[in-house]
C-alpha positions as a Markdown table, in Angstrom:
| # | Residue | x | y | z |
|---|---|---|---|---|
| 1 | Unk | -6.8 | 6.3 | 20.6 |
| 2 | Unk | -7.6 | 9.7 | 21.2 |
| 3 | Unk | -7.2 | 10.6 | 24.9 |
| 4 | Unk | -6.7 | 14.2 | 25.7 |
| 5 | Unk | -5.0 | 13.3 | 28.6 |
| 6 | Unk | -2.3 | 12.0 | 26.7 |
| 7 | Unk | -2.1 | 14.3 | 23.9 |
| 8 | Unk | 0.7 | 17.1 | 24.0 |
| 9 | Unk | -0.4 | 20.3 | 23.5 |
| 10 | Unk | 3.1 | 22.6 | 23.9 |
| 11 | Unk | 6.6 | 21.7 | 25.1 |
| 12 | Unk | 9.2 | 23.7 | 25.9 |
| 13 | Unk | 11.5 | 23.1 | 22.8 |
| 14 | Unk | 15.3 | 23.0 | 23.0 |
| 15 | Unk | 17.3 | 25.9 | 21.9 |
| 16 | Unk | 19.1 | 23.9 | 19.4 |
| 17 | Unk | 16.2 | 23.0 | 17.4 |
| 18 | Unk | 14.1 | 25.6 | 17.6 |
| 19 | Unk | 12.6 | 27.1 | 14.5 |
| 20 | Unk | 9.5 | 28.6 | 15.2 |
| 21 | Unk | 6.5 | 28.3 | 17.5 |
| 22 | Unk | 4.9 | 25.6 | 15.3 |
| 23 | Unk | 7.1 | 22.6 | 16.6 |
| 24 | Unk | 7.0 | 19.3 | 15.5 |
| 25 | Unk | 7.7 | 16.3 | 17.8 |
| 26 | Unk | 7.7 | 13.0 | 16.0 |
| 27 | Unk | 7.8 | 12.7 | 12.4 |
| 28 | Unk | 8.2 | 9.4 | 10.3 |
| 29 | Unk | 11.0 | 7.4 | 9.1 |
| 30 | Unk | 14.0 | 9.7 | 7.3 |
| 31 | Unk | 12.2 | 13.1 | 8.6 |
| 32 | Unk | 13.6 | 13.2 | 11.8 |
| 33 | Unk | 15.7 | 15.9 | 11.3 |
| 34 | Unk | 13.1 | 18.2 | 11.4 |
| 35 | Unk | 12.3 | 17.8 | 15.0 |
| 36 | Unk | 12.0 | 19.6 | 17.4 |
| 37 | Unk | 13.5 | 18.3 | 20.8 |
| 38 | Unk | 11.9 | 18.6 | 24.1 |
| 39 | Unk | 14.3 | 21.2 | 26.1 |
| 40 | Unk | 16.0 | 20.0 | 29.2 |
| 41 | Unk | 17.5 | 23.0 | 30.2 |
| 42 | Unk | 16.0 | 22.3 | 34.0 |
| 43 | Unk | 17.5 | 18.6 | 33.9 |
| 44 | Unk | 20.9 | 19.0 | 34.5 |
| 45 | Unk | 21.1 | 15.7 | 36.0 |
| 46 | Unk | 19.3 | 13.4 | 32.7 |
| 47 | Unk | 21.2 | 15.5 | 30.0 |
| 48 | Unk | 24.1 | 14.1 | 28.9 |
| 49 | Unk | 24.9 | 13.6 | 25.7 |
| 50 | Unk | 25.7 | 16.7 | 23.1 |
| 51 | Unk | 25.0 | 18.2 | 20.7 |
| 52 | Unk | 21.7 | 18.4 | 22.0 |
| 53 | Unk | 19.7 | 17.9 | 18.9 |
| 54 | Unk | 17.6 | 15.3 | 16.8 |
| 55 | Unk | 19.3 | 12.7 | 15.4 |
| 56 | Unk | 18.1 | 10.2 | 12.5 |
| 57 | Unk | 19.9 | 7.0 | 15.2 |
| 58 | Unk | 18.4 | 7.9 | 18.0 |
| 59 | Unk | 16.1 | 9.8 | 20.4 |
| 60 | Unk | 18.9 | 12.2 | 22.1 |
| 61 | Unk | 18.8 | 12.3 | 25.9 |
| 62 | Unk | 15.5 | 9.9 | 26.3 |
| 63 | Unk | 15.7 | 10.2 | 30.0 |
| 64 | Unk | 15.9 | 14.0 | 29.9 |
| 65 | Unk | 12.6 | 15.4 | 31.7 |
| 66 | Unk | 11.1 | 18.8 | 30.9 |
| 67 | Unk | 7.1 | 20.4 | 31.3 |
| 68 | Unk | 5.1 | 19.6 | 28.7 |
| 69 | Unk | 0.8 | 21.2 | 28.9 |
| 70 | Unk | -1.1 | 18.1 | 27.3 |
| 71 | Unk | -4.3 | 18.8 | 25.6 |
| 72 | Unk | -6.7 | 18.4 | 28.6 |
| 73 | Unk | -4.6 | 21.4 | 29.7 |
| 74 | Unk | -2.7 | 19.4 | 32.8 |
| 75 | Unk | 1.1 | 19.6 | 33.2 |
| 76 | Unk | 3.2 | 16.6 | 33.4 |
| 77 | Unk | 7.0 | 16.6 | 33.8 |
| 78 | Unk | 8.0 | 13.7 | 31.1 |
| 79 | Unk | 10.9 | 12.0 | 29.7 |
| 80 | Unk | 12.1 | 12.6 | 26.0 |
| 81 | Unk | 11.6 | 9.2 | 25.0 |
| 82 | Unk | 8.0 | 9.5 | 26.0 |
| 83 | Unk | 7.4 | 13.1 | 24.2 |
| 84 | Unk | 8.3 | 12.2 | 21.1 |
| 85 | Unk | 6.3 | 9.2 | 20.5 |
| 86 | Unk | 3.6 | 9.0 | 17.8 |
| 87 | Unk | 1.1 | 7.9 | 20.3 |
| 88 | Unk | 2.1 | 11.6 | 22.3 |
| 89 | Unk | 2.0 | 13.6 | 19.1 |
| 90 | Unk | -0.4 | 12.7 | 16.4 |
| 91 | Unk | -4.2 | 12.6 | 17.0 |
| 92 | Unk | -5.0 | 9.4 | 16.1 |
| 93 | Unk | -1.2 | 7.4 | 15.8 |
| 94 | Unk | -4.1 | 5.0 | 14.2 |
| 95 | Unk | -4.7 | 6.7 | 11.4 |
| 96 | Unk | -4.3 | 5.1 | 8.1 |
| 97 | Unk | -1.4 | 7.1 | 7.2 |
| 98 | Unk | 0.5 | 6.8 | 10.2 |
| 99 | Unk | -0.4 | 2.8 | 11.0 |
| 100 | Unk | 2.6 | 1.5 | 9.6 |
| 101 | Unk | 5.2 | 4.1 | 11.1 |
| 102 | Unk | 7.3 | 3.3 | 14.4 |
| 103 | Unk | 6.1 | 5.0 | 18.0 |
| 104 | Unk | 9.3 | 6.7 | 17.6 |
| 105 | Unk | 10.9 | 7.3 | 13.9 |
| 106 | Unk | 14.8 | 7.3 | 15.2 |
């Protein structure tokens, strides 16, 4: 489905994981490594568990909420666990190449 609406455009990436401005929020099976985590640093109360960075188990901090401007240009204040899903990231989680891989990789 391709929904602009639901499509995120920029987050506010975690310190820990930050690279560079081209972030990557899901990636497939044995990549995960490579992402880059939403940053809670405004969600004292959700972020609990550290180090604060991706981990090939599990989505770190799902409940942790940050901004994130989706590509319709609206802000929405979301959960982890809901930012790094395929269906969030890719432009059509659909795809051919993607159809076999979870809605989240960890």
């Amino acid at each position: 489905m391709r929904v602009p609406s639901q499509k995120i455009y920029i987050i506010e990436e975690n310190g820990q994981t930050l690279t560079d401005a081209a972030v990557e929020i899901w990636q497939r099976p044995g990549q995960w490594n490579k992402v880059g985590m939403l940053g809670l640093r405004h969600d004292r109360v959700n972020r609990v568990t550290f180090p604060d960075v991706a981990s090939a188990l599990k989505i770190v901090n799902p409940k942790g909420q940050a901004n994130v401007l989706l590509a319709d240009f609206h802000v929405e204040y979301i959960d982890r666990k809901t930012a790094h899903a395929k269906s969030r990231a890719l432009p059509d989680a659909s795809a051919t190449a993607f159809r076999f891989d979870p809605e989240y990789s960890p």
